[in-house]
Short mmCIF file of C-alpha atoms in Angstrom, two decimals:
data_model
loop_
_atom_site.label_atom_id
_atom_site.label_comp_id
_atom_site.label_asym_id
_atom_site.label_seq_id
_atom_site.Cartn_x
_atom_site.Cartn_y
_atom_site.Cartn_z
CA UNK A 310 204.56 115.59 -120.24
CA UNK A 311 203.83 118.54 -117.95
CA UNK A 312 200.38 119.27 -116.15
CA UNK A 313 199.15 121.72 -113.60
CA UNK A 314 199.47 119.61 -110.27
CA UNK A 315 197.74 120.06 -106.77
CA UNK A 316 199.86 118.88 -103.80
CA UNK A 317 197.82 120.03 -101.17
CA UNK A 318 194.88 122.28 -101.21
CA UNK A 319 195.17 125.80 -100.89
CA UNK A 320 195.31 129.12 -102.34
CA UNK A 321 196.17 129.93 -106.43
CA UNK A 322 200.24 129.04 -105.18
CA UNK A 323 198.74 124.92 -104.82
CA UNK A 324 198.82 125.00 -108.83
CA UNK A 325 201.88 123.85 -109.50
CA UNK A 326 203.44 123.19 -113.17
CA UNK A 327 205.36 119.75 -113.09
CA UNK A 328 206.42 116.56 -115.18
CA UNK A 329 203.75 113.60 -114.71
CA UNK A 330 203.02 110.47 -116.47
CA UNK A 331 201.32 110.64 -120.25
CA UNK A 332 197.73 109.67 -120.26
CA UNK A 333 197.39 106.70 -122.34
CA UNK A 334 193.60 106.57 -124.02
CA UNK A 335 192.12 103.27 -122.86
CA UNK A 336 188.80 101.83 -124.76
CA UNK A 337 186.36 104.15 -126.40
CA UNK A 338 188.83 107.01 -125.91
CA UNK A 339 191.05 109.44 -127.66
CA UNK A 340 194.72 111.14 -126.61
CA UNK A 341 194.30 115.16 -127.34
CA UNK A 342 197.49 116.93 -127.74
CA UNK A 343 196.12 119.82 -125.79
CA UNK A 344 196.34 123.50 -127.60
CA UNK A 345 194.23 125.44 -124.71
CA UNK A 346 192.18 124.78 -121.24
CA UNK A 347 189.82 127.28 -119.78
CA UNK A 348 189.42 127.75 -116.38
CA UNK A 349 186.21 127.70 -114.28
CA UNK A 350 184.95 128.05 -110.99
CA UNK A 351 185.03 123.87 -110.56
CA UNK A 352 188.67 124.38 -110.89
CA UNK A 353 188.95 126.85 -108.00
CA UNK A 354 187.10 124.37 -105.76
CA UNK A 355 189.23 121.41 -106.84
CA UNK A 356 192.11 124.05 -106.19
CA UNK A 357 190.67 124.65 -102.65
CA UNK A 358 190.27 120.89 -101.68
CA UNK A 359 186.54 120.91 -101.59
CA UNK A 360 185.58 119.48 -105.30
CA UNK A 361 187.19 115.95 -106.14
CA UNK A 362 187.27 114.44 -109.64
CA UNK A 363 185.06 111.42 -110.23
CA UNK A 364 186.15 107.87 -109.88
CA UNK A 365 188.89 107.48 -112.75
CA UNK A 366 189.29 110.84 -114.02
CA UNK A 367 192.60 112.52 -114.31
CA UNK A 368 193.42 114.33 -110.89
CA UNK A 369 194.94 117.59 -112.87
CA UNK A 370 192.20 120.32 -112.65
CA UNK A 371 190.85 121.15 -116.26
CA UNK A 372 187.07 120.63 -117.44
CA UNK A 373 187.59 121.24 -121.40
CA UNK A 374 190.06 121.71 -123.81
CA UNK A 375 190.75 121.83 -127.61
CA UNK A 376 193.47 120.49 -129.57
CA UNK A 377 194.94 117.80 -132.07
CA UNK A 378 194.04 114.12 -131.37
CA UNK A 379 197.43 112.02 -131.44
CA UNK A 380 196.63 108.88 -130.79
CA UNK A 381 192.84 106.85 -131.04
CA UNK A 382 192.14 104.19 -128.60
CA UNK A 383 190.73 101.09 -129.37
CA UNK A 384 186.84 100.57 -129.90
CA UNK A 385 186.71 104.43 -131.46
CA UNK A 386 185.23 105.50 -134.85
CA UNK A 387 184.43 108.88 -136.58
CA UNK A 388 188.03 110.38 -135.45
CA UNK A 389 191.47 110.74 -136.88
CA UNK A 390 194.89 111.49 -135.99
CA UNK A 391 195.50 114.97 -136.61
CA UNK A 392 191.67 116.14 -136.40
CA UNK A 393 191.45 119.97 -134.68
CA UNK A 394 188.63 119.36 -131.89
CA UNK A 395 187.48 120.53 -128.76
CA UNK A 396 186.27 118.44 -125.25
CA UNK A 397 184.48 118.31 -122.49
CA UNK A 398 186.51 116.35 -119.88
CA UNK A 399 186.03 115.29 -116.28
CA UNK A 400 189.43 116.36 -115.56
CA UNK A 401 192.90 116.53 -117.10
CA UNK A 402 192.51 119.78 -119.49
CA UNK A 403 194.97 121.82 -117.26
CA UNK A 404 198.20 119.93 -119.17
CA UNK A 405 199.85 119.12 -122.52
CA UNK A 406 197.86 115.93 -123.40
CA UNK A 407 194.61 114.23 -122.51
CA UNK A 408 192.52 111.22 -122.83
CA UNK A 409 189.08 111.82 -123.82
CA UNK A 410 185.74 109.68 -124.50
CA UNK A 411 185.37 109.28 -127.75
CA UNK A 412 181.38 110.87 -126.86
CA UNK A 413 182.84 114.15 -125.50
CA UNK A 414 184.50 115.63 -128.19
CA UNK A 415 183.00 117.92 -130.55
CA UNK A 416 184.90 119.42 -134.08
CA UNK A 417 186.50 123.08 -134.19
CA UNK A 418 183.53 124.87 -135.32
CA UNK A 419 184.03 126.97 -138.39
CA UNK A 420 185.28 130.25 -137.55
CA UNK A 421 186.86 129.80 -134.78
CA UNK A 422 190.32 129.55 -134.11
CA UNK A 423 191.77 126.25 -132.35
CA UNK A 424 192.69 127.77 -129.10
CA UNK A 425 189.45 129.93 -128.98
CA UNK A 426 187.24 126.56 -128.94
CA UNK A 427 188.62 125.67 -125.45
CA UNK A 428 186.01 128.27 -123.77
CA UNK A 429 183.19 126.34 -125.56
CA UNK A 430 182.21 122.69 -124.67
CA UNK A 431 181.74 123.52 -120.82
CA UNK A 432 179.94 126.77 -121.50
CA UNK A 433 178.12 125.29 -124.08
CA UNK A 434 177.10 121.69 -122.91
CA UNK A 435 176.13 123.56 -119.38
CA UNK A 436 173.44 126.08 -120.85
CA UNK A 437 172.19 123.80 -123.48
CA UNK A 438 171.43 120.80 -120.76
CA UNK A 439 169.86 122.76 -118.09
CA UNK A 440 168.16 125.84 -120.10
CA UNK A 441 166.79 123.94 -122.89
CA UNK A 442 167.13 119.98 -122.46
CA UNK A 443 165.89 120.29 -119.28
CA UNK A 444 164.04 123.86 -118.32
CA UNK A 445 162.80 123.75 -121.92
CA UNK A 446 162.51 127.69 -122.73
CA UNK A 447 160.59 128.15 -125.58
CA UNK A 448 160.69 131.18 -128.08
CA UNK A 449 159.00 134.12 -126.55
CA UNK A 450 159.58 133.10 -122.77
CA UNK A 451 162.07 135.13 -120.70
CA UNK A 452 165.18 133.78 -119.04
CA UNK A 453 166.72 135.33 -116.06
CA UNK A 454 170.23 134.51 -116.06
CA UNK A 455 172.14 135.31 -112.54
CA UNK A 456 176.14 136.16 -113.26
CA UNK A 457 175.46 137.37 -117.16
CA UNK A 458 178.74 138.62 -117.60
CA UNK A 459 179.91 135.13 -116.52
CA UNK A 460 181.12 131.71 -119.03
CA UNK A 461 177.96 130.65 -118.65
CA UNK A 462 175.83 133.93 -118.56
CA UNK A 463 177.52 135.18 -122.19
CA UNK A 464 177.03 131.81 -123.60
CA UNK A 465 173.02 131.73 -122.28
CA UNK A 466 172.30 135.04 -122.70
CA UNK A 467 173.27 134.41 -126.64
CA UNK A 468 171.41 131.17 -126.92
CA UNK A 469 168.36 132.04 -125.83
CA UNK A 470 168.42 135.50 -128.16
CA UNK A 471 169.20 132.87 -130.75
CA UNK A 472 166.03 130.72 -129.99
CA UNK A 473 163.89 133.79 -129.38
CA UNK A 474 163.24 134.50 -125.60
CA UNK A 475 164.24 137.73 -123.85
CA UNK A 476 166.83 137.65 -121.98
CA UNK A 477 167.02 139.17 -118.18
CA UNK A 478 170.20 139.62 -116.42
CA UNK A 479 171.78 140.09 -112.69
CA UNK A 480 175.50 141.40 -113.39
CA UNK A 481 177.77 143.65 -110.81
CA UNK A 482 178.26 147.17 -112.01
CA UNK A 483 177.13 149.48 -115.22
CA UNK A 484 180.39 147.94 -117.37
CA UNK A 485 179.16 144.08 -116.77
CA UNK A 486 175.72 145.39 -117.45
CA UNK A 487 177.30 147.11 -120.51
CA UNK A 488 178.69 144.07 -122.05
CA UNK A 489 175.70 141.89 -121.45
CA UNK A 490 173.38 144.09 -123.61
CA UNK A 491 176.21 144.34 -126.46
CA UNK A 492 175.74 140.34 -126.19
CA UNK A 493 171.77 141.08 -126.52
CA UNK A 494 170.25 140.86 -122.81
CA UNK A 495 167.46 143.00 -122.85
CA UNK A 496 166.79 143.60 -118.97
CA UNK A 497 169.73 144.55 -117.35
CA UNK A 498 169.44 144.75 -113.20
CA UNK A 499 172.66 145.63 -110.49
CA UNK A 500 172.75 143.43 -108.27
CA UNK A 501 174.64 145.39 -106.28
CA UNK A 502 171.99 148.66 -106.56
CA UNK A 503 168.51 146.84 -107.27
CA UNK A 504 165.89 143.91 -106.43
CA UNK A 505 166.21 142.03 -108.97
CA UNK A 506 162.68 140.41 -108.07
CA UNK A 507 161.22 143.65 -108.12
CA UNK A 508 162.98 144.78 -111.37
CA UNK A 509 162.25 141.61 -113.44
CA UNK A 510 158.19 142.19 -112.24
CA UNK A 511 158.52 145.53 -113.55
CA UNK A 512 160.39 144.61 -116.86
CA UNK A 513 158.00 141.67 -117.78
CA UNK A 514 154.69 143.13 -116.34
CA UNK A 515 154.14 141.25 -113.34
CA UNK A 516 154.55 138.63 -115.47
CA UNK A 517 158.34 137.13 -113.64
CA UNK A 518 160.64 134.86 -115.67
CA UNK A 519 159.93 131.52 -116.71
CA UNK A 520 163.11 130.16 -116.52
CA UNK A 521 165.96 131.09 -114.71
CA UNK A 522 169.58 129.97 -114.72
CA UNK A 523 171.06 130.18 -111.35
CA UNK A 524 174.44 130.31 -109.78
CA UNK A 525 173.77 131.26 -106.23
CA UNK A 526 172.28 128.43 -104.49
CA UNK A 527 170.57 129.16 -100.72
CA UNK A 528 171.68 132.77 -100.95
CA UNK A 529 169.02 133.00 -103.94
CA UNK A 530 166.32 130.49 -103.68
CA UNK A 531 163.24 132.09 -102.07
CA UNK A 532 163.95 135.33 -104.24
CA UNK A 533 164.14 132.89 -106.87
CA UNK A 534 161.09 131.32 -106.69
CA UNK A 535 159.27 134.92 -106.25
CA UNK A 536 160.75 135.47 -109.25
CA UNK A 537 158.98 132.79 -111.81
CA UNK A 538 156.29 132.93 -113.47
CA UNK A 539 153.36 130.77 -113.75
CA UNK A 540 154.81 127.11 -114.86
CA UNK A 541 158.43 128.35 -114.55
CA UNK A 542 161.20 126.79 -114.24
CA UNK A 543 164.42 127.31 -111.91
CA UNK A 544 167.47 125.21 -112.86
CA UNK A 545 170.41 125.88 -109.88
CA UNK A 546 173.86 125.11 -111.36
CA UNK A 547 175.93 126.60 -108.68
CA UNK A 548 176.24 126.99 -105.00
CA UNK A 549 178.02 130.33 -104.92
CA UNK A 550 175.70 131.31 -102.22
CA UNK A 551 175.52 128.45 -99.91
CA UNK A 552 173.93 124.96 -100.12
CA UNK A 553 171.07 125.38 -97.55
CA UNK A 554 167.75 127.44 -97.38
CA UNK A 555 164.39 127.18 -96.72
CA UNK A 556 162.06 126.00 -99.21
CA UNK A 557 158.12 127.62 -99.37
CA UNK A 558 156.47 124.88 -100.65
CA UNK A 559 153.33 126.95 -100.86
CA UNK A 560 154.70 129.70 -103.43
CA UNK A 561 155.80 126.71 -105.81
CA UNK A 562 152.31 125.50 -105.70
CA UNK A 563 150.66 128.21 -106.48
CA UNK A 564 153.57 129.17 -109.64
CA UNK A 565 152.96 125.39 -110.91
CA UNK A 566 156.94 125.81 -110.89
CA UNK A 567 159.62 123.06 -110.81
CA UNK A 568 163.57 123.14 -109.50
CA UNK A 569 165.78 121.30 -110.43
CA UNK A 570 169.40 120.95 -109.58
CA UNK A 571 171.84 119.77 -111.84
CA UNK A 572 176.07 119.32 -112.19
CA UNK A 573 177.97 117.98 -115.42
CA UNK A 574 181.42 116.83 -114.23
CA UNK A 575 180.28 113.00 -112.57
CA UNK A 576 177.61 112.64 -114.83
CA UNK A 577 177.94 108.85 -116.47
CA UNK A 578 179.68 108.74 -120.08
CA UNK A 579 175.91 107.80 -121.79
CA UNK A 580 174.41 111.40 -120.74
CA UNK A 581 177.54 113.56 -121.18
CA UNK A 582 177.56 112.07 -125.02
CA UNK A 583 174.07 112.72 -125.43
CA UNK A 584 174.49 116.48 -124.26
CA UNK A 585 177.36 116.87 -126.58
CA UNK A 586 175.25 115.31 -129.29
CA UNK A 587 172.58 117.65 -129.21
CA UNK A 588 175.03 120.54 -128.56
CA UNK A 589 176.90 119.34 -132.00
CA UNK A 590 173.09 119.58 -133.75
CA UNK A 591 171.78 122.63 -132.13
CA UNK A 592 174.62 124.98 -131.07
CA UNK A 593 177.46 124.21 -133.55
CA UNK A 594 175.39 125.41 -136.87
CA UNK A 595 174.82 128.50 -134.51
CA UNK A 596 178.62 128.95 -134.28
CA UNK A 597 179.51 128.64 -137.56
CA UNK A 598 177.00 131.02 -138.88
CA UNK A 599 178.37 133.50 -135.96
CA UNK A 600 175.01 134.16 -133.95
CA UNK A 601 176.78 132.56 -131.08
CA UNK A 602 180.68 132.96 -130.20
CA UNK A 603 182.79 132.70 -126.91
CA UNK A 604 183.78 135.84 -124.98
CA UNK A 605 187.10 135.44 -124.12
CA UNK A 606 188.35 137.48 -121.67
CA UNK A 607 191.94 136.93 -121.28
CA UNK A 608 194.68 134.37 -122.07
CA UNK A 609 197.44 132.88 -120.35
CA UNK A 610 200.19 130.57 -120.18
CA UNK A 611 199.02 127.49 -118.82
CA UNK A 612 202.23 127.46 -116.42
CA UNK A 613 200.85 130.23 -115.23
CA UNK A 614 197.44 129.05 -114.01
CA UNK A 615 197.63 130.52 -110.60
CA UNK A 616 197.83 134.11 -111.93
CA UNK A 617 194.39 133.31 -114.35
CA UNK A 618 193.16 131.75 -110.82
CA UNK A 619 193.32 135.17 -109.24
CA UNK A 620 191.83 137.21 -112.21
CA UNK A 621 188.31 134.69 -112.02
CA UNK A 622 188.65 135.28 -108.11
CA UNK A 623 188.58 138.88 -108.42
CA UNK A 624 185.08 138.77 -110.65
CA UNK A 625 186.77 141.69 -112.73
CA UNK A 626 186.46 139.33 -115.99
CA UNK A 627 183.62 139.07 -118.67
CA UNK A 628 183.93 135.41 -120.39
CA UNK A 629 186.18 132.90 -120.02
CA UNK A 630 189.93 132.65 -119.22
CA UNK A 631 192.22 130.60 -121.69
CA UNK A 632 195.22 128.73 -120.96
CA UNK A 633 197.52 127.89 -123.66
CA UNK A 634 200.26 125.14 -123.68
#
């Protein structure tokens, strides 16, 4: 088969489309004749030399996927040859075939197309873990979601209009901004042109955000925590901005407020099947009724990963990027 292979670290050139061994689905797993990958910003790191795969994971870049399954492993039931589904993977999506735990695949939801569903299960299984399995937001809280016209910032922004919250949102530029309230964010802030500290106090009444999503890391933290309410919550999912800053212990205490710090990829099988679990019970009905859908930016040919590279380098994109075998 051919995969997206990385040589030796560098810039969007490293990605490299070549012939490599087939996967062969060991116990527990599935093969996936892969339709589409999506690219995220773990790729670009992996691309860059600075993110490895886990112990035993495919060493092509790739983090989800959807296609047909073509072969079932031994030890698997509740899957068929032939069956349309998507996948969160610890590796491996960027090529034409895949093994997959059984655990991390999920069905094509109803209305969507096959090689839509590869921008779901890493959008998806991201937001639902850290907004709601962990940071718990609750109908008529507000969210503050850093990077809304992001993957993950379309995908939260809609979930948590589905459950009921309001939604705040830090986006570069009126046309970001633009696309975030067509998606239902109700406080819209420029990074670029305003505090968004200042602007969420003003929005909510003094009141702050009781749970925020956050990409940045060090860059944000202390702005962070000034920005939750009483008993919120901040859940960091990216280091964008750095992976050290100081911590005032005394403005936590006085919120009540928790951090937490969370990544998907080398979590063990058990807890990745469990998110995808209550993603299949909570999200997927969401889906198929069409209150929730992926924002797809742009689609390309997976041999031409590099070029999609570029585009989520550049920040000019809303939603995911799709590559199609």
């Amino acid at each position: 088969m051919h995969a997206i292979t990385i040589e030796q670290p560098g810039g969007p050139e490293a990605l490299v489309w070549a012939d490599v061994p087939d996967p062969v689905p060991g116990e527990g797993e599935v093969l996936v004749e892969v339709a589409a990958s999506a690219v995220n910003r773990a790729d670009v790191l992996q691309r860059q030399g600075f993110y490895d795969p886990p112990p035993g994971a495919s060493r092509h870049p790739g983090l989800e996927c959807s296609g047909r399954i073509a072969a079932v492993g031994p030890g698997v039931s509740g899957w068929s040859v032939g069956d349309e589904v998507c996948a969160l993977l610890a590796g491996g999506g960027y090529a034409q075939r895949v093994a997959v735990p059984a655990g991390q695949l999920l069905p094509v939801p109803a209305g969507v197309d096959l090689v839509t569903a590869a921008a779901l299960p890493e959008v998806v299984a991201t937001v639902w873990s850290n907004v709601f399995m962990v940071a718990g937001l609750r109908p008529g809280e507000t969210l503050l979601v850093h990077g809304g016209s992001s993957g993950i910032g379309t995908m939260a922004i809609q979930l948590a209009k589905a459950v009921g919250a309001t939604v705040a949102v830090t986006a570069g530029g009126p046309e970001k901004l633009a696309r975030c309230k067509e998606l239902g964010a109700d406080i819209l802030i420029d990074y670029r042109e305003q505090d968004f500290v200042a602007e969420l106090r003003a929005a909510t009444g003094g009141g702050g955000a009781d749970v925020i999503l956050d990409i940045m890391g060090a860059k944000y933290l202390a702005r962070n925590v000034d920005a939750l309410a009483v008993n919120g919550r901040l859940a960091v999912i990216g280091l964008q901005g750095g992976v050290k800053a100081e911590l005032n212990l005394g403005a936590l205490l006085a919120k009540r407020a928790a951090i937490t710090a969370t990544s998907l990829r080398a979590r063990p099988l058990e807890e990745k099947a469990a998110i995808i679990a209550a993603v299949r019970e909570h999200v997927w009905p969401l889906v198929a009724a069409g209150r929730v859908r992926p924002v797809v930016h742009g689609t390309f040919p997976m041999r031409e990963a590099a070029e999609a590279h570029r585009v989520l380098e550049s920040s000019t994109h809303v939603g995911k990027l799709l590559l199609t075998v």
